PDB file of C-alpha atoms in Angstrom:
ATOM      1  CA  UNK A 198      -0.021   0.015  -0.020  1.00 51.00           C
ATOM      2  CA  UNK A 199       1.775   3.250  -1.056  1.00 65.00           C
ATOM      3  CA  UNK A 200      -0.956   5.704  -0.002  1.00 77.00           C
ATOM      4  CA  UNK A 201      -0.370   7.295   3.282  1.00 84.00           C
ATOM      5  CA  UNK A 202      -2.880   9.423   5.341  1.00 87.00           C
ATOM      6  CA  UNK A 203      -2.081  12.818   6.832  1.00 89.00           C
ATOM      7  CA  UNK A 204      -3.321  11.498  10.183  1.00 91.00           C
ATOM      8  CA  UNK A 205      -0.818   8.623   9.863  1.00 91.00           C
ATOM      9  CA  UNK A 206       2.075  10.852   9.015  1.00 92.00           C
ATOM     10  CA  UNK A 207       1.317  13.257  11.946  1.00 92.00           C
ATOM     11  CA  UNK A 208       1.165  10.429  14.436  1.00 94.00           C
ATOM     12  CA  UNK A 209       4.252   8.880  13.272  1.00 94.00           C
ATOM     13  CA  UNK A 210       6.410  12.348  13.177  1.00 94.00           C
ATOM     14  CA  UNK A 211       5.161  12.854  16.815  1.00 94.00           C
ATOM     15  CA  UNK A 212       6.498   9.514  17.960  1.00 94.00           C
ATOM     16  CA  UNK A 213       9.733   9.891  15.759  1.00 94.00           C
ATOM     17  CA  UNK A 214      10.444  13.306  17.368  1.00 93.00           C
ATOM     18  CA  UNK A 215       9.658  12.472  20.977  1.00 92.00           C
ATOM     19  CA  UNK A 216      10.935   8.887  20.757  1.00 92.00           C
ATOM     20  CA  UNK A 217       8.448   8.209  23.587  1.00 91.00           C
ATOM     21  CA  UNK A 218       4.930   7.109  22.981  1.00 92.00           C
ATOM     22  CA  UNK A 219       3.512   8.668  26.189  1.00 91.00           C
ATOM     23  CA  UNK A 220       4.758  12.167  25.281  1.00 92.00           C
ATOM     24  CA  UNK A 221       3.739  11.782  21.828  1.00 93.00           C
ATOM     25  CA  UNK A 222       0.256  10.940  22.908  1.00 93.00           C
ATOM     26  CA  UNK A 223       0.130  13.926  25.121  1.00 93.00           C
ATOM     27  CA  UNK A 224       1.302  16.180  22.174  1.00 92.00           C
ATOM     28  CA  UNK A 225      -1.363  14.774  20.028  1.00 94.00           C
ATOM     29  CA  UNK A 226      -4.155  15.070  22.588  1.00 93.00           C
ATOM     30  CA  UNK A 227      -5.016  11.168  22.685  1.00 93.00           C
ATOM     31  CA  UNK A 228      -4.531   8.237  24.587  1.00 93.00           C
ATOM     32  CA  UNK A 229      -1.422   6.058  24.236  1.00 93.00           C
ATOM     33  CA  UNK A 230      -3.049   2.713  23.259  1.00 93.00           C
ATOM     34  CA  UNK A 231      -4.751   3.922  20.029  1.00 93.00           C
ATOM     35  CA  UNK A 232      -1.485   5.638  19.016  1.00 94.00           C
ATOM     36  CA  UNK A 233       0.511   2.618  19.430  1.00 93.00           C
ATOM     37  CA  UNK A 234      -1.936   0.661  17.368  1.00 93.00           C
ATOM     38  CA  UNK A 235      -2.110   3.221  14.724  1.00 93.00           C
ATOM     39  CA  UNK A 236       1.873   3.040  14.363  1.00 94.00           C
ATOM     40  CA  UNK A 237       1.671  -0.724  14.194  1.00 93.00           C
ATOM     41  CA  UNK A 238      -0.946  -0.681  11.496  1.00 91.00           C
ATOM     42  CA  UNK A 239       1.152   1.847   9.664  1.00 93.00           C
ATOM     43  CA  UNK A 240       4.199  -0.494   9.849  1.00 92.00           C
ATOM     44  CA  UNK A 241       2.007  -3.461   8.436  1.00 90.00           C
ATOM     45  CA  UNK A 242       0.551  -1.471   5.737  1.00 88.00           C
ATOM     46  CA  UNK A 243       3.955  -0.343   4.362  1.00 89.00           C
ATOM     47  CA  UNK A 244       5.705  -3.593   5.177  1.00 90.00           C
ATOM     48  CA  UNK A 245       8.717  -2.200   7.122  1.00 92.00           C
ATOM     49  CA  UNK A 246       9.720  -1.652  10.656  1.00 94.00           C
ATOM     50  CA  UNK A 247       9.950   2.024  11.615  1.00 94.00           C
ATOM     51  CA  UNK A 248      10.667   2.008  15.225  1.00 94.00           C
ATOM     52  CA  UNK A 249      12.567  -0.329  17.617  1.00 92.00           C
ATOM     53  CA  UNK A 250      11.001  -0.704  20.865  1.00 88.00           C
ATOM     54  CA  UNK A 251      12.870  -2.196  23.918  1.00 83.00           C
ATOM     55  CA  UNK A 252      13.011  -1.738  27.727  1.00 79.00           C
ATOM     56  CA  UNK A 253      15.511   1.291  27.006  1.00 79.00           C
ATOM     57  CA  UNK A 254      13.006   3.177  25.017  1.00 84.00           C
ATOM     58  CA  UNK A 255      12.205   3.730  21.376  1.00 90.00           C
ATOM     59  CA  UNK A 256      14.525   4.522  18.473  1.00 92.00           C
ATOM     60  CA  UNK A 257      14.320   5.013  14.710  1.00 93.00           C
ATOM     61  CA  UNK A 258      15.200   2.273  12.329  1.00 94.00           C
ATOM     62  CA  UNK A 259      16.698   3.416   8.936  1.00 93.00           C
ATOM     63  CA  UNK A 260      13.441   3.240   7.301  1.00 93.00           C
ATOM     64  CA  UNK A 261      11.949   5.339   9.978  1.00 93.00           C
ATOM     65  CA  UNK A 262      14.708   7.999   9.557  1.00 92.00           C
ATOM     66  CA  UNK A 263      13.427   8.082   5.845  1.00 92.00           C
ATOM     67  CA  UNK A 264       9.744   8.441   6.753  1.00 93.00           C
ATOM     68  CA  UNK A 265      10.529  11.152   9.407  1.00 93.00           C
ATOM     69  CA  UNK A 266      12.219  13.273   6.762  1.00 88.00           C
ATOM     70  CA  UNK A 267       9.603  12.643   4.051  1.00 88.00           C
ATOM     71  CA  UNK A 268       6.729  12.876   6.479  1.00 90.00           C
ATOM     72  CA  UNK A 269       7.874  16.270   7.687  1.00 87.00           C
ATOM     73  CA  UNK A 270       7.997  17.461   4.083  1.00 82.00           C
ATOM     74  CA  UNK A 271       4.715  15.982   3.187  1.00 85.00           C
ATOM     75  CA  UNK A 272       3.083  17.644   6.290  1.00 87.00           C
ATOM     76  CA  UNK A 273       4.600  21.008   5.463  1.00 83.00           C
ATOM     77  CA  UNK A 274       3.370  20.658   1.905  1.00 79.00           C
ATOM     78  CA  UNK A 275      -0.196  20.046   2.975  1.00 82.00           C
ATOM     79  CA  UNK A 276      -0.224  22.778   5.545  1.00 82.00           C
ATOM     80  CA  UNK A 277       1.249  25.169   2.937  1.00 78.00           C
ATOM     81  CA  UNK A 278      -1.435  24.219   0.377  1.00 78.00           C
ATOM     82  CA  UNK A 279      -4.115  25.049   2.928  1.00 79.00           C
ATOM     83  CA  UNK A 280      -2.674  28.472   3.918  1.00 74.00           C
ATOM     84  CA  UNK A 281      -2.080  29.618   0.376  1.00 74.00           C
ATOM     85  CA  UNK A 282      -5.468  28.558  -0.698  1.00 74.00           C
ATOM     86  CA  UNK A 283      -7.140  30.469   2.042  1.00 71.00           C
ATOM     87  CA  UNK A 284      -5.189  33.473   1.087  1.00 69.00           C
ATOM     88  CA  UNK A 285      -6.118  33.193  -2.551  1.00 67.00           C
ATOM     89  CA  UNK A 286      -9.775  32.217  -1.866  1.00 65.00           C
ATOM     90  CA  UNK A 287     -10.767  35.841  -0.669  1.00 57.00           C
ATOM     91  CA  UNK A 288     -10.068  37.336  -4.072  1.00 48.00           C
ATOM     92  CA  UNK A 289     -12.550  34.827  -5.683  1.00 47.00           C
ATOM     93  CA  UNK A 290     -15.685  36.306  -4.283  1.00 52.00           C
ATOM     94  CA  UNK A 291     -17.247  39.486  -5.752  1.00 51.00           C
ATOM     95  CA  UNK A 292     -16.252  42.592  -3.658  1.00 51.00           C
ATOM     96  CA  UNK A 293     -13.919  40.382  -1.621  1.00 50.00           C
ATOM     97  CA  UNK A 294     -10.342  41.564  -0.654  1.00 51.00           C
ATOM     98  CA  UNK A 295      -7.772  41.843  -3.146  1.00 59.00           C
ATOM     99  CA  UNK A 296      -5.368  38.851  -3.645  1.00 78.00           C
ATOM    100  CA  UNK A 297      -2.690  38.858  -1.096  1.00 84.00           C
ATOM    101  CA  UNK A 298       0.823  37.778  -1.065  1.00 91.00           C
ATOM    102  CA  UNK A 299       3.071  37.299   2.040  1.00 93.00           C
ATOM    103  CA  UNK A 300       6.794  38.185   1.416  1.00 95.00           C
ATOM    104  CA  UNK A 301       9.268  36.938   3.951  1.00 94.00           C
ATOM    105  CA  UNK A 302      12.211  38.993   4.485  1.00 93.00           C
ATOM    106  CA  UNK A 303      15.139  39.024   6.960  1.00 85.00           C
ATOM    107  CA  UNK A 304      14.690  41.792   9.468  1.00 72.00           C
ATOM    108  CA  UNK A 305      16.541  44.950   8.401  1.00 66.00           C
ATOM    109  CA  UNK A 306      17.926  43.092   5.321  1.00 71.00           C
ATOM    110  CA  UNK A 307      18.075  44.629   1.780  1.00 76.00           C
ATOM    111  CA  UNK A 308      16.182  47.575   3.138  1.00 81.00           C
ATOM    112  CA  UNK A 309      16.635  49.756  -0.039  1.00 85.00           C
ATOM    113  CA  UNK A 310      15.768  46.832  -2.368  1.00 91.00           C
ATOM    114  CA  UNK A 311      12.674  46.132  -0.323  1.00 91.00           C
ATOM    115  CA  UNK A 312      11.399  49.571  -0.330  1.00 90.00           C
ATOM    116  CA  UNK A 313      11.913  50.135  -3.892  1.00 92.00           C
ATOM    117  CA  UNK A 314      10.351  46.617  -4.861  1.00 94.00           C
ATOM    118  CA  UNK A 315       7.129  47.302  -2.792  1.00 94.00           C
ATOM    119  CA  UNK A 316       6.830  50.880  -4.531  1.00 94.00           C
ATOM    120  CA  UNK A 317       7.311  49.530  -7.983  1.00 94.00           C
ATOM    121  CA  UNK A 318       5.029  46.672  -7.533  1.00 95.00           C
ATOM    122  CA  UNK A 319       2.182  48.861  -5.960  1.00 93.00           C
ATOM    123  CA  UNK A 320       2.204  50.835  -9.044  1.00 92.00           C
ATOM    124  CA  UNK A 321       1.409  47.898 -11.349  1.00 91.00           C
ATOM    125  CA  UNK A 322      -2.186  47.516 -12.537  1.00 87.00           C
ATOM    126  CA  UNK A 323      -4.053  44.765 -10.424  1.00 83.00           C
ATOM    127  CA  UNK A 324      -1.232  44.519  -8.028  1.00 90.00           C
ATOM    128  CA  UNK A 325      -1.849  42.208  -5.177  1.00 89.00           C
ATOM    129  CA  UNK A 326      -1.687  43.349  -1.523  1.00 90.00           C
ATOM    130  CA  UNK A 327       1.846  42.717  -0.117  1.00 93.00           C
ATOM    131  CA  UNK A 328       2.115  41.678   3.536  1.00 91.00           C
ATOM    132  CA  UNK A 329       5.808  41.984   4.650  1.00 93.00           C
ATOM    133  CA  UNK A 330       6.578  39.211   7.173  1.00 92.00           C
ATOM    134  CA  UNK A 331      10.051  40.071   8.936  1.00 88.00           C
ATOM    135  CA  UNK A 332      12.167  37.004   9.915  1.00 85.00           C
ATOM    136  CA  UNK A 333      15.135  36.013  12.030  1.00 78.00           C
ATOM    137  CA  UNK A 334      18.282  34.771  10.555  1.00 75.00           C
ATOM    138  CA  UNK A 335      17.888  32.017   8.225  1.00 78.00           C
ATOM    139  CA  UNK A 336      14.054  31.650   8.932  1.00 85.00           C
ATOM    140  CA  UNK A 337      12.765  32.493   5.324  1.00 90.00           C
ATOM    141  CA  UNK A 338      13.362  28.880   4.166  1.00 89.00           C
ATOM    142  CA  UNK A 339      11.176  27.254   6.727  1.00 88.00           C
ATOM    143  CA  UNK A 340       8.430  29.997   6.621  1.00 90.00           C
ATOM    144  CA  UNK A 341       8.363  29.576   2.703  1.00 91.00           C
ATOM    145  CA  UNK A 342       8.140  25.734   2.810  1.00 88.00           C
ATOM    146  CA  UNK A 343       5.332  25.589   5.304  1.00 86.00           C
ATOM    147  CA  UNK A 344       3.237  28.251   3.567  1.00 88.00           C
ATOM    148  CA  UNK A 345       3.268  31.034   6.048  1.00 90.00           C
ATOM    149  CA  UNK A 346       4.832  32.979   2.971  1.00 93.00           C
ATOM    150  CA  UNK A 347       4.365  32.862  -0.720  1.00 93.00           C
ATOM    151  CA  UNK A 348       7.634  34.348  -1.652  1.00 95.00           C
ATOM    152  CA  UNK A 349      10.852  35.321   0.162  1.00 96.00           C
ATOM    153  CA  UNK A 350      14.119  37.385  -0.184  1.00 95.00           C
ATOM    154  CA  UNK A 351      16.859  34.889   0.362  1.00 94.00           C
ATOM    155  CA  UNK A 352      20.411  35.589   0.778  1.00 92.00           C
ATOM    156  CA  UNK A 353      23.181  33.132  -0.442  1.00 91.00           C
ATOM    157  CA  UNK A 354      25.324  31.606   0.920  1.00 89.00           C
ATOM    158  CA  UNK A 355      23.435  31.996   4.283  1.00 86.00           C
ATOM    159  CA  UNK A 356      19.922  30.655   3.089  1.00 88.00           C
ATOM    160  CA  UNK A 357      19.357  27.406   1.068  1.00 88.00           C
ATOM    161  CA  UNK A 358      17.466  27.642  -2.120  1.00 92.00           C
ATOM    162  CA  UNK A 359      17.073  23.920  -2.519  1.00 89.00           C
ATOM    163  CA  UNK A 360      13.664  23.036  -3.709  1.00 86.00           C
ATOM    164  CA  UNK A 361      12.657  26.649  -4.714  1.00 93.00           C
ATOM    165  CA  UNK A 362      12.612  28.514  -7.915  1.00 94.00           C
ATOM    166  CA  UNK A 363      14.526  31.884  -7.759  1.00 95.00           C
ATOM    167  CA  UNK A 364      15.790  34.900  -9.570  1.00 95.00           C
ATOM    168  CA  UNK A 365      19.033  36.641  -8.631  1.00 94.00           C
ATOM    169  CA  UNK A 366      18.450  40.354  -7.847  1.00 94.00           C
ATOM    170  CA  UNK A 367      21.416  41.846  -6.074  1.00 92.00           C
ATOM    171  CA  UNK A 368      25.111  41.024  -5.470  1.00 92.00           C
ATOM    172  CA  UNK A 369      26.910  42.919  -2.659  1.00 92.00           C
ATOM    173  CA  UNK A 370      29.974  42.840  -0.496  1.00 93.00           C
ATOM    174  CA  UNK A 371      30.027  42.487   3.346  1.00 95.00           C
ATOM    175  CA  UNK A 372      30.927  45.029   6.106  1.00 96.00           C
ATOM    176  CA  UNK A 373      31.975  44.871   9.773  1.00 96.00           C
ATOM    177  CA  UNK A 374      29.775  46.874  11.954  1.00 96.00           C
ATOM    178  CA  UNK A 375      31.809  48.031  14.830  1.00 96.00           C
ATOM    179  CA  UNK A 376      31.402  50.354  17.870  1.00 97.00           C
ATOM    180  CA  UNK A 377      32.333  53.975  16.508  1.00 96.00           C
ATOM    181  CA  UNK A 378      34.875  54.397  19.211  1.00 93.00           C
ATOM    182  CA  UNK A 379      36.838  51.155  18.751  1.00 95.00           C
ATOM    183  CA  UNK A 380      40.333  51.326  17.022  1.00 95.00           C
ATOM    184  CA  UNK A 381      39.342  49.055  14.253  1.00 95.00           C
ATOM    185  CA  UNK A 382      36.606  51.494  13.194  1.00 96.00           C
ATOM    186  CA  UNK A 383      39.308  53.834  12.063  1.00 96.00           C
ATOM    187  CA  UNK A 384      40.599  51.415   9.456  1.00 96.00           C
ATOM    188  CA  UNK A 385      39.588  51.969   5.726  1.00 96.00           C
ATOM    189  CA  UNK A 386      39.179  48.154   5.140  1.00 97.00           C
ATOM    190  CA  UNK A 387      39.367  45.010   7.278  1.00 96.00           C
ATOM    191  CA  UNK A 388      39.788  41.263   6.715  1.00 96.00           C
ATOM    192  CA  UNK A 389      37.674  38.577   8.244  1.00 95.00           C
ATOM    193  CA  UNK A 390      40.727  37.564  10.409  1.00 94.00           C
ATOM    194  CA  UNK A 391      40.861  41.149  11.735  1.00 94.00           C
ATOM    195  CA  UNK A 392      37.392  40.925  13.306  1.00 94.00           C
ATOM    196  CA  UNK A 393      37.129  37.192  14.125  1.00 90.00           C
ATOM    197  CA  UNK A 394      39.475  37.261  17.064  1.00 85.00           C
ATOM    198  CA  UNK A 395      39.365  40.498  18.911  1.00 89.00           C
ATOM    199  CA  UNK A 396      39.685  39.803  22.783  1.00 85.00           C
ATOM    200  CA  UNK A 397      37.463  42.884  23.768  1.00 90.00           C
ATOM    201  CA  UNK A 398      34.922  42.681  20.848  1.00 93.00           C
ATOM    202  CA  UNK A 399      33.727  39.142  20.327  1.00 94.00           C
ATOM    203  CA  UNK A 400      31.554  38.338  17.197  1.00 92.00           C
ATOM    204  CA  UNK A 401      27.861  38.297  17.684  1.00 91.00           C
ATOM    205  CA  UNK A 402      26.195  34.885  17.457  1.00 89.00           C
ATOM    206  CA  UNK A 403      22.913  34.462  15.606  1.00 83.00           C
ATOM    207  CA  UNK A 404      20.903  31.430  15.925  1.00 77.00           C
ATOM    208  CA  UNK A 405      20.655  29.249  12.758  1.00 73.00           C
ATOM    209  CA  UNK A 406      17.798  26.850  12.628  1.00 66.00           C
ATOM    210  CA  UNK A 407      17.237  27.574  16.360  1.00 70.00           C
ATOM    211  CA  UNK A 408      20.725  26.918  17.641  1.00 80.00           C
ATOM    212  CA  UNK A 409      23.303  29.363  18.376  1.00 82.00           C
ATOM    213  CA  UNK A 410      26.876  28.496  17.354  1.00 83.00           C
ATOM    214  CA  UNK A 411      29.683  28.263  19.958  1.00 87.00           C
ATOM    215  CA  UNK A 412      31.766  31.081  20.847  1.00 87.00           C
ATOM    216  CA  UNK A 413      32.418  33.890  23.415  1.00 89.00           C
ATOM    217  CA  UNK A 414      30.112  36.564  21.743  1.00 90.00           C
ATOM    218  CA  UNK A 415      26.747  37.448  22.859  1.00 92.00           C
ATOM    219  CA  UNK A 416      23.730  35.295  21.691  1.00 90.00           C
ATOM    220  CA  UNK A 417      21.658  37.525  19.430  1.00 87.00           C
ATOM    221  CA  UNK A 418      17.912  37.223  19.195  1.00 84.00           C
ATOM    222  CA  UNK A 419      16.872  40.352  17.244  1.00 84.00           C
ATOM    223  CA  UNK A 420      18.453  43.278  15.241  1.00 84.00           C
ATOM    224  CA  UNK A 421      17.561  45.944  17.928  1.00 88.00           C
ATOM    225  CA  UNK A 422      19.390  43.753  20.609  1.00 91.00           C
ATOM    226  CA  UNK A 423      22.408  43.604  18.204  1.00 92.00           C
ATOM    227  CA  UNK A 424      22.545  47.314  17.483  1.00 93.00           C
ATOM    228  CA  UNK A 425      22.590  48.064  21.186  1.00 95.00           C
ATOM    229  CA  UNK A 426      25.459  45.626  22.071  1.00 96.00           C
ATOM    230  CA  UNK A 427      27.644  47.133  19.224  1.00 96.00           C
ATOM    231  CA  UNK A 428      26.974  50.637  20.397  1.00 96.00           C
ATOM    232  CA  UNK A 429      27.824  49.750  24.008  1.00 96.00           C
ATOM    233  CA  UNK A 430      31.090  48.312  22.673  1.00 95.00           C
ATOM    234  CA  UNK A 431      30.199  44.546  23.474  1.00 95.00           C
ATOM    235  CA  UNK A 432      30.155  42.850  20.074  1.00 96.00           C
ATOM    236  CA  UNK A 433      31.007  43.151  16.434  1.00 95.00           C
ATOM    237  CA  UNK A 434      28.777  41.817  13.425  1.00 94.00           C
ATOM    238  CA  UNK A 435      29.341  40.892   9.886  1.00 93.00           C
ATOM    239  CA  UNK A 436      26.601  42.005   7.487  1.00 91.00           C
ATOM    240  CA  UNK A 437      25.734  42.675   3.803  1.00 91.00           C
ATOM    241  CA  UNK A 438      26.569  46.153   2.768  1.00 91.00           C
ATOM    242  CA  UNK A 439      22.913  47.124   2.568  1.00 89.00           C
ATOM    243  CA  UNK A 440      22.770  46.907   6.307  1.00 88.00           C
ATOM    244  CA  UNK A 441      24.246  50.324   6.423  1.00 90.00           C
ATOM    245  CA  UNK A 442      20.522  51.496   6.068  1.00 87.00           C
ATOM    246  CA  UNK A 443      19.857  50.721   9.878  1.00 87.00           C
ATOM    247  CA  UNK A 444      23.219  51.786  11.252  1.00 92.00           C
ATOM    248  CA  UNK A 445      23.083  54.129  14.400  1.00 94.00           C
ATOM    249  CA  UNK A 446      25.453  57.135  14.837  1.00 95.00           C
ATOM    250  CA  UNK A 447      27.279  54.979  17.451  1.00 96.00           C
ATOM    251  CA  UNK A 448      28.215  52.485  14.705  1.00 97.00           C
ATOM    252  CA  UNK A 449      30.875  52.509  12.162  1.00 97.00           C
ATOM    253  CA  UNK A 450      30.811  50.245   9.054  1.00 97.00           C
ATOM    254  CA  UNK A 451      34.125  49.027   7.587  1.00 97.00           C
ATOM    255  CA  UNK A 452      34.334  46.983   4.248  1.00 97.00           C
ATOM    256  CA  UNK A 453      35.727  43.488   4.464  1.00 97.00           C
ATOM    257  CA  UNK A 454      38.137  42.746   1.621  1.00 96.00           C
ATOM    258  CA  UNK A 455      37.956  38.969   1.781  1.00 95.00           C
ATOM    259  CA  UNK A 456      34.362  38.221   2.637  1.00 95.00           C
ATOM    260  CA  UNK A 457      32.327  36.244   0.061  1.00 94.00           C
ATOM    261  CA  UNK A 458      29.648  38.294  -1.621  1.00 94.00           C
ATOM    262  CA  UNK A 459      26.125  38.019  -0.638  1.00 93.00           C
ATOM    263  CA  UNK A 460      23.433  37.379  -3.411  1.00 94.00           C
ATOM    264  CA  UNK A 461      19.991  38.349  -2.785  1.00 94.00           C
ATOM    265  CA  UNK A 462      17.357  36.088  -4.522  1.00 95.00           C
ATOM    266  CA  UNK A 463      13.704  36.291  -4.883  1.00 96.00           C
ATOM    267  CA  UNK A 464      12.641  32.710  -4.163  1.00 96.00           C
ATOM    268  CA  UNK A 465       9.135  30.954  -4.313  1.00 95.00           C
ATOM    269  CA  UNK A 466       7.914  27.399  -4.381  1.00 90.00           C
ATOM    270  CA  UNK A 467       8.696  25.690  -7.570  1.00 87.00           C
ATOM    271  CA  UNK A 468       5.156  24.528  -8.271  1.00 81.00           C
ATOM    272  CA  UNK A 469       3.515  27.963  -7.824  1.00 83.00           C
ATOM    273  CA  UNK A 470       1.236  29.056 -10.691  1.00 81.00           C
ATOM    274  CA  UNK A 471       0.044  32.338  -9.031  1.00 85.00           C
ATOM    275  CA  UNK A 472      -0.164  35.227 -11.463  1.00 87.00           C
ATOM    276  CA  UNK A 473       0.160  37.648  -8.624  1.00 89.00           C
ATOM    277  CA  UNK A 474       3.415  36.172  -7.666  1.00 92.00           C
ATOM    278  CA  UNK A 475       4.659  36.088 -11.313  1.00 93.00           C
ATOM    279  CA  UNK A 476       3.826  39.911 -11.476  1.00 94.00           C
ATOM    280  CA  UNK A 477       5.888  40.494  -8.266  1.00 95.00           C
ATOM    281  CA  UNK A 478       8.901  38.466  -9.642  1.00 95.00           C
ATOM    282  CA  UNK A 479       8.725  40.333 -12.913  1.00 95.00           C
ATOM    283  CA  UNK A 480       8.772  43.737 -11.084  1.00 95.00           C
ATOM    284  CA  UNK A 481      11.673  42.597  -8.974  1.00 95.00           C
ATOM    285  CA  UNK A 482      14.012  41.522 -11.943  1.00 93.00           C
ATOM    286  CA  UNK A 483      13.155  44.537 -14.050  1.00 93.00           C
ATOM    287  CA  UNK A 484      13.817  46.915 -11.151  1.00 92.00           C
ATOM    288  CA  UNK A 485      17.109  45.394 -10.302  1.00 90.00           C
ATOM    289  CA  UNK A 486      18.314  45.251 -14.005  1.00 88.00           C
ATOM    290  CA  UNK A 487      17.306  48.899 -14.468  1.00 88.00           C
ATOM    291  CA  UNK A 488      19.201  50.048 -11.277  1.00 82.00           C
ATOM    292  CA  UNK A 489      22.327  47.750 -11.919  1.00 81.00           C
ATOM    293  CA  UNK A 490      22.105  46.194  -8.597  1.00 75.00           C
ATOM    294  CA  UNK A 491      23.689  42.942  -9.810  1.00 60.00           C
ATOM    295  CA  UNK A 492      27.195  44.188  -9.410  1.00 44.00           C
ATOM    296  CA  UNK A 493      29.077  43.743  -6.075  1.00 39.00           C
ATOM    297  CA  UNK A 494      29.242  46.777  -3.796  1.00 39.00           C
ATOM    298  CA  UNK A 495      32.523  47.411  -1.974  1.00 35.00           C
ATOM    299  CA  UNK A 496      32.146  50.622   0.023  1.00 34.00           C
TER     300      UNK A 496
END
């Protein structure tokens, strides 16, 4: 039997993530015995063992690892379909709201590009309403996959574009953002080595996929916190050149000579057939070509 029900996948993913039937049942709001029976029935139907159960607990088999990965993706896809369908449905009724697109962006990222894009698209005939959804570091990918957004501004090499269609919009260099009074702030340029091991100024640590990398620098949760810690002389951060738009007077930006370029893409689900989305993508690519934003900025 090759067909799996959404309910079965949801049950299995809960058990696979908790590795405990009691906690999974509590998470699902159901009793444990019917959950155990449902997993056993699933294993019989697809003809493989998904979980090894013994006195020490529960662990995934190789087949279970595969179904966990595939099941998460399938559940994300069904959730995304429902969310995007609800957003599109309002535009089908006479007198209903305009079609709406949710655009996921990294907070304070590509500020000039975003503002120009919103203005240019709003001037288009029959433009959809754009809801801007600010995200934390590297969150656009998950938000786009599960349908909370229809389209996103993504930044390579920091965001993964796997599974999405995309168009390159802008390439820029990177800068170190330092306290204005720090000795390094007086330099014309810096290297990554110059800012990676400064005893009194450790690099800020952003969470990636929910986990902060190791290091002595402060754990950063949002851009306002980061801006204040830099102003207070507690940390230094590396950002694309376009981050200059949000700098305070207490900050100084110094170009990094050896940092890889950051490429901003507009990305969307590969299967999308939205005419409103196609219009937004067309506006974005035309805008960036007209302004010559596809060349790297160095100062």
